[in-house]
Coordinates of C-alpha atoms in Angstrom, one line a residue:
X1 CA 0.1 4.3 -21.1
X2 CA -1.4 2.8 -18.3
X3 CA -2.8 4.0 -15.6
X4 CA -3.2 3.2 -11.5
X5 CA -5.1 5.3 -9.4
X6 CA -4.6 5.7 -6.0
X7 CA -5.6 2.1 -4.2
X8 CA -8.3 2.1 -2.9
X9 CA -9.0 0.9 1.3
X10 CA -12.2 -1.3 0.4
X11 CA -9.7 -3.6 -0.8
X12 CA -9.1 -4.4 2.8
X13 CA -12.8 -5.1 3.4
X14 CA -14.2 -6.9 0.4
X15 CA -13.2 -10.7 0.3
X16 CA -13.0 -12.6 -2.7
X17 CA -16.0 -13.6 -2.2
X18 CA -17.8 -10.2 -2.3
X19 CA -18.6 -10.0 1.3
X20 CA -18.0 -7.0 3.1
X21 CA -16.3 -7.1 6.3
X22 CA -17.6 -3.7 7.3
X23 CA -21.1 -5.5 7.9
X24 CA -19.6 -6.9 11.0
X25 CA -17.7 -4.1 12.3
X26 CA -19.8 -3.4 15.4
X27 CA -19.0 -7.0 16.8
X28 CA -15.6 -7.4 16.2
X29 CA -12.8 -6.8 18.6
X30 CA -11.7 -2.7 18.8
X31 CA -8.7 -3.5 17.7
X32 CA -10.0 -4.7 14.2
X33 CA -12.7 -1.9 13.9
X34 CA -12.6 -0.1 10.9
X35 CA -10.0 2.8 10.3
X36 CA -10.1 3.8 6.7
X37 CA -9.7 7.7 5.4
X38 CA -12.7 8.7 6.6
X39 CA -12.3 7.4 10.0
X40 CA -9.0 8.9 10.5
X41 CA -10.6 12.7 8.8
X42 CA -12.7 12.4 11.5
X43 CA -10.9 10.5 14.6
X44 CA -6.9 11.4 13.8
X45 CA -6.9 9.9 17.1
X46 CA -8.5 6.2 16.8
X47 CA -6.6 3.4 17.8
X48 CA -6.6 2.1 14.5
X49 CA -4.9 4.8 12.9
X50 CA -1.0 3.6 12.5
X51 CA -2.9 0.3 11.3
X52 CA -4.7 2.7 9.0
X53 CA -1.3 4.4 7.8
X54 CA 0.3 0.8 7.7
X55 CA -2.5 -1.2 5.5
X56 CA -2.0 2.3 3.2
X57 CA 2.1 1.9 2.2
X58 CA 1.0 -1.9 1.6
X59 CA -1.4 -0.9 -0.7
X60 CA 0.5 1.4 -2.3
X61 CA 3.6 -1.3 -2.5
X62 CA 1.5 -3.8 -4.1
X63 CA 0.0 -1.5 -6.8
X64 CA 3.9 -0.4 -7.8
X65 CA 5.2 -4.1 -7.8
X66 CA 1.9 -4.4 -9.6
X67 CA 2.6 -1.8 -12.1
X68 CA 6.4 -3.1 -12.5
X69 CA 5.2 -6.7 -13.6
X70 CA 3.1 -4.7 -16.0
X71 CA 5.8 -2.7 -17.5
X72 CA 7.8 -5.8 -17.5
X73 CA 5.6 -8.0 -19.1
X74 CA 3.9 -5.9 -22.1
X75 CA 6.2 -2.8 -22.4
X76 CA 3.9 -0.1 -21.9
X77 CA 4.5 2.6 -19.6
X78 CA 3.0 3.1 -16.3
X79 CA 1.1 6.4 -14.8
X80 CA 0.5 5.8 -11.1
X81 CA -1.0 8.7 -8.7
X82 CA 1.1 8.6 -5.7
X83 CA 3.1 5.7 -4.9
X84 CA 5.1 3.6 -1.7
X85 CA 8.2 6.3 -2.4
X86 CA 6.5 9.5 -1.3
X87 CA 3.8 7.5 1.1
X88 CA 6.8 8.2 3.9
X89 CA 5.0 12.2 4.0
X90 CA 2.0 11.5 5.7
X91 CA 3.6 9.3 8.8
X92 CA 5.7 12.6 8.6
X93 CA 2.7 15.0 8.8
X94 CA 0.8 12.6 11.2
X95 CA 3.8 11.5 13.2
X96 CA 4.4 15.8 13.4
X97 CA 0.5 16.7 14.5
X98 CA 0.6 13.5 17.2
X99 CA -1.2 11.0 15.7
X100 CA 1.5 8.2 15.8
X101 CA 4.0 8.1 18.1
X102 CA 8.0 7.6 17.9
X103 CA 7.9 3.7 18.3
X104 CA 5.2 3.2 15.0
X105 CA 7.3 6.1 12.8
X106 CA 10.7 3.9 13.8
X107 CA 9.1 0.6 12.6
X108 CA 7.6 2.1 9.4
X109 CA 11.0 3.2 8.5
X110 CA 12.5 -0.3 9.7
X111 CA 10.1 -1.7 7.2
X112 CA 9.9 1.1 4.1
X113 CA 13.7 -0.3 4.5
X114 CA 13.8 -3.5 3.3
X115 CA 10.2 -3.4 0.8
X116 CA 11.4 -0.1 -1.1
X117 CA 14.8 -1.8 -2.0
X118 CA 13.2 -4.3 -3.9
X119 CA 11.3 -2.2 -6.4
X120 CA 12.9 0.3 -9.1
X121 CA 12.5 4.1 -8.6
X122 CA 10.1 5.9 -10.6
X123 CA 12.2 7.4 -14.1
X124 CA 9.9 10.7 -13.9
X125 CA 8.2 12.3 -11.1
X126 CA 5.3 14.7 -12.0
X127 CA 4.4 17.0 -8.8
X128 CA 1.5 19.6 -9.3
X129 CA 2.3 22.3 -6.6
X130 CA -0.7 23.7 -5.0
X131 CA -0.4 26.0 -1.5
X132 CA -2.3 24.5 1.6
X133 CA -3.9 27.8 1.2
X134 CA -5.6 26.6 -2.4
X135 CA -6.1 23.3 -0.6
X136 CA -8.4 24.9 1.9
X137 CA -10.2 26.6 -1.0
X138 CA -11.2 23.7 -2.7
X139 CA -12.1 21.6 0.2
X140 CA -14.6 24.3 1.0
X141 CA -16.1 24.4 -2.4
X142 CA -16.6 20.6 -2.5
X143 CA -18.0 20.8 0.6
X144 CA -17.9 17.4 1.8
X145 CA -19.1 17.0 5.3
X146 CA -15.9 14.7 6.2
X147 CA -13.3 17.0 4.9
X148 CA -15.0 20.4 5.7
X149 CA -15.3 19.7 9.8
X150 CA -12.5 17.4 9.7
X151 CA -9.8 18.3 12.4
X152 CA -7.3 16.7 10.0
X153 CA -7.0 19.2 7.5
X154 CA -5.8 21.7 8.5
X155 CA -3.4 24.2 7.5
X156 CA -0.7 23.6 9.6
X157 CA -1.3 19.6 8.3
X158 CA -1.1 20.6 4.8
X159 CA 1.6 23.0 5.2
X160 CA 4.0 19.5 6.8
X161 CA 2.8 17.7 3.7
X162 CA 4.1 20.3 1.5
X163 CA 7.3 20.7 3.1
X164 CA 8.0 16.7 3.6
X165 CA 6.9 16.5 -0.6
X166 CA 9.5 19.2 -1.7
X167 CA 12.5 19.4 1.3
X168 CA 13.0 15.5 1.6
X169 CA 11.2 13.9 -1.1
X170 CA 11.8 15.7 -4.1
X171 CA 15.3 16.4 -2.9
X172 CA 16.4 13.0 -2.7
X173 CA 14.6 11.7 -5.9
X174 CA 16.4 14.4 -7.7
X175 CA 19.4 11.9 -7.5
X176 CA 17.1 9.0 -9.2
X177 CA 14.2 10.3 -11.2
X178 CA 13.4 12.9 -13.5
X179 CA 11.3 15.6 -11.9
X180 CA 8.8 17.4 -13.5
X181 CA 7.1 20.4 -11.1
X182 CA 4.1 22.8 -12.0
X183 CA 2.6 25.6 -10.2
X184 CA -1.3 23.8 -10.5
X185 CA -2.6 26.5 -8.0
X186 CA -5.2 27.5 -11.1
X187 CA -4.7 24.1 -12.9
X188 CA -2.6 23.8 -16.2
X189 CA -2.7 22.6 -19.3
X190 CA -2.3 18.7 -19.6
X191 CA -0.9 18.7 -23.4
X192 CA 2.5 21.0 -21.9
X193 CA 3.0 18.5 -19.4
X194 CA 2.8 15.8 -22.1
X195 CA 5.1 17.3 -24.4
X196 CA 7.5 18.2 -21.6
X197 CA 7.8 13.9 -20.9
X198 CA 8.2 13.7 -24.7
X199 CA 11.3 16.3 -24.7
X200 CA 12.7 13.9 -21.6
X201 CA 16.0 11.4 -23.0
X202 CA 15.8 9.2 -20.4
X203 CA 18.7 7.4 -22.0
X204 CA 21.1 10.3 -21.4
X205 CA 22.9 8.6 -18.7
X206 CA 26.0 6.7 -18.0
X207 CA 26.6 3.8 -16.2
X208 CA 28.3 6.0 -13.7
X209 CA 24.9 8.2 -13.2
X210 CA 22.9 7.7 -10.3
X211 CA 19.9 8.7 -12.8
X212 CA 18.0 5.2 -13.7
X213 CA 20.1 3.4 -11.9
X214 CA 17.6 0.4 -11.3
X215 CA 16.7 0.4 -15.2
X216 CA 19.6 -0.5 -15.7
X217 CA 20.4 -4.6 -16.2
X218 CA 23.4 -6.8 -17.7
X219 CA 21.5 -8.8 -20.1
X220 CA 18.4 -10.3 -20.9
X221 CA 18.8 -13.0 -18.1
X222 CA 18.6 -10.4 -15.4
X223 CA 15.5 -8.5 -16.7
X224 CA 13.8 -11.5 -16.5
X225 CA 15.0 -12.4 -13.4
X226 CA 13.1 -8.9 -12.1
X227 CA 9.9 -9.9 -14.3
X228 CA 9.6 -13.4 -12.9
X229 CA 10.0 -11.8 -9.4
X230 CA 7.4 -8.7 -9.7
X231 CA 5.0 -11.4 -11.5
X232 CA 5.2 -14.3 -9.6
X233 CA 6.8 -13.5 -6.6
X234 CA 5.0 -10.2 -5.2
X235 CA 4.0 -12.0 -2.1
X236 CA 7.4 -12.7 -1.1
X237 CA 8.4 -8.9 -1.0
X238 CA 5.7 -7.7 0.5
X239 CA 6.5 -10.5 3.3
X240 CA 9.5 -8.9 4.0
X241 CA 7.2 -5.8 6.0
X242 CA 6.9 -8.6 8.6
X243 CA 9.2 -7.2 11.0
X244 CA 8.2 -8.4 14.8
X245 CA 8.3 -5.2 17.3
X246 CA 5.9 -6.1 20.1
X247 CA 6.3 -3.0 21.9
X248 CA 4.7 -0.9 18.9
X249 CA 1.5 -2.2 20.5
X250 CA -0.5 0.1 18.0
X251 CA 0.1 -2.2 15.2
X252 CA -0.3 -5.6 16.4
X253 CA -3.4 -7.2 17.9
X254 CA -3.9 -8.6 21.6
X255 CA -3.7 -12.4 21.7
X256 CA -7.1 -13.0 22.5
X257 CA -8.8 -10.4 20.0
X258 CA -6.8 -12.6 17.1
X259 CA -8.7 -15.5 18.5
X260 CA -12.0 -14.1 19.0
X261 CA -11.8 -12.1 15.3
X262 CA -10.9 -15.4 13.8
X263 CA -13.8 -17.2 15.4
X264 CA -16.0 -14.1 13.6
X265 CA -14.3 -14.4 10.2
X266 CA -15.1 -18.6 9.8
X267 CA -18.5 -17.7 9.9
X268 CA -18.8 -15.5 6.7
X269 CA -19.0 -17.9 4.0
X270 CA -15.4 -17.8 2.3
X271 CA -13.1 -16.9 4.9
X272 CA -12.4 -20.2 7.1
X273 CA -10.4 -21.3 4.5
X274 CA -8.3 -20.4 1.1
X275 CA -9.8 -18.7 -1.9
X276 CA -11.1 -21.9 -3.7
X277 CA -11.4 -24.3 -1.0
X278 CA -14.6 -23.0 0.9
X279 CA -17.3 -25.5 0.3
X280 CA -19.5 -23.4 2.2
X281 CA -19.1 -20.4 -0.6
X282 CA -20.1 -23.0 -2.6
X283 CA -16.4 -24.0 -3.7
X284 CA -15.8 -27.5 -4.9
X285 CA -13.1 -29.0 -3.1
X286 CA -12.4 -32.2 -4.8
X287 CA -9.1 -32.8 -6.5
X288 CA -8.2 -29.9 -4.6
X289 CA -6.9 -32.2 -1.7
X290 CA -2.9 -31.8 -2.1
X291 CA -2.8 -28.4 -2.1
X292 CA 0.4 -27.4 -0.3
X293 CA -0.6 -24.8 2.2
X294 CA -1.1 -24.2 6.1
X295 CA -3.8 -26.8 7.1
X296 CA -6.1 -27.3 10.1
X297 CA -5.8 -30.4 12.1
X298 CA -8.9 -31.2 13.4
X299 CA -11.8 -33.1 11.8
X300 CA -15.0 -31.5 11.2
X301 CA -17.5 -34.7 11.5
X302 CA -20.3 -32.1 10.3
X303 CA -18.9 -31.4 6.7
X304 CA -17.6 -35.0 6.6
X305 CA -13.6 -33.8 5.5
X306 CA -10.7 -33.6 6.9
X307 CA -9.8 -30.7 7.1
X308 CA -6.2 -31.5 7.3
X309 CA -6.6 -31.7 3.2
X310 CA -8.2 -28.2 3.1
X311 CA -5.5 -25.6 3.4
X312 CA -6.4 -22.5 5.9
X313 CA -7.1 -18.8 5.9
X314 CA -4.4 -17.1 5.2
X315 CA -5.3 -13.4 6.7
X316 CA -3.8 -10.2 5.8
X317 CA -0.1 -9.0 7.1
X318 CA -1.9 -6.2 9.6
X319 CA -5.1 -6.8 9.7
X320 CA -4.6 -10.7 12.3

């Protein structure tokens, strides 16, 4: 098996060229300033959280298109810890405690509509119950300064996780997955929930189930279709989250912050233009110069190119 944790936020902040953009955090616009986990445990209010809670379903829909291709191409099974299917709880608990209003909850669903038809459901769901009680417990005894005093975790926070995990989630995958559920409240043992997947015949069902409904393809031709998509075309789906709503003003950046951010980003050596075509990083450009891509029109007399051969920056789907 093969195994993806949960992503991780720095992937927001570390370019392919290794530079991290949380050096220039203090000069950039507010509306790019950092919200990551930590921010939000500590400012549920920031006005980069619903960019926050946006940037994390991406995440989580890239790893499982990720994981997909992988299962695809190499037939082993995927273990992923959380994934874009259940991501819909937290806007739930955070939407429920007032830190994202109506409008942002409306266009998450608007978009969670279109990305999560693309990908196949999960055939086995694994949920290791634990009471926001038990929560509380361990937080303490970790005692990490961010979750201890954050305002975030509360009871009452944990306690509209729980219910959005088991009353809506768990209900409606119970029509498409296999479910697996274990009292974890002292831990368990990790070789029963093992041979519990091993007792599972996931091939039990008729074409007339609603049970593993997505795994199931014509012929050879279609499967590939699917592998050639999840493989090579991963940037097309996640695209499709592009849904223009102007009035949501908590995800979208003023017009002359995108500017001004911009301006900030072709400064840090790999980020005016596409991975590979940054001479400054130290990239080497030549027979590079038909690269079909978005391109810049002007001429730069300084670097002696034209820049209308070098294609541009393409920056992230929230983040400009």
């Amino acid at each position: 098996m093969h195994f993806v944790p949960e992503p991780s936020y720095e992937k927001l902040y570390i370019t392919s060229y290794g530079y991290d953009l949380r050096q220039i955090d203090s000069v950039v616009p507010p509306s790019y300033r950092i919200c990551d986990v930590e921010t939000f445990y500590k400012n549920p209010h920031h006005q980069n959280v619903a960019k926050f809670q946006f940037d994390m379903y991406m995440l989580r829909l890239e790893a499982y298109i990720d994981a997909l291709a992988h299962l695809l191409n190499t037939g082993q099974g995927v273990v992923m810890e959380r994934s874009a299917f259940g991501d819909f709880v937290f806007v739930e608990a955070m939407f429920k405690a007032g830190y994202l209003s109506k409008q942002v909850k409306d266009l998450y669903y608007d978009i969670t509509k279109v990305t999560l038809d693309e990908i196949f459901k999960p055939h086995l769901i694994i949920y290791l119950d634990v009471s926001p009680e038990v929560i509380l417990e361990r937080i303490k005894a970790r005692n990490n300064p961010v979750e201890v005093n954050s305002p975030v975790l509360t009871k009452s926070y944990l306690e509209s996780i729980e219910y959005f995990y088991k009353q809506k989630y768990l209900k409606e995958f119970q029509k498409h997955s296999e479910i697996l559920i274990y009292d974890w409240s002292n831990y368990g043992d990790v070789e029963v929930v093992v041979e519990d997947i091993e007792r599972i015949d996931f091939d039990k069902y008729s074409k007339y189930d609603t049970q593993m409904k997505d795994w199931r393809k014509q012929d050879d031709w279609e499967w590939a279709h699917f592998r050639r998509r999840y493989s090579n075309r991963k940037d097309l789906i996640l695209s499709y989250a592009l849904i223009h709503r102007p009035k949501v003003h908590e995800v979208y950046h003023p017009a002359e912050e995108v500017g001004e951010y911009n301006e900030i980003l072709e400064k840090i050596p790999g980020e005016r233009y596409a991975l590979g075509f940054n001479p400054m990083a130290g990239d080497n450009i030549w027979f590079k110069l038909h690269h079909i891509g978005h391109w810049y029109s002007s001429y730069n007399s300084k670097m002696g190119t034209d820049e209308r051969t070098i294609p541009s920056k393409e920056r992230r789907i929230f983040r400009a």
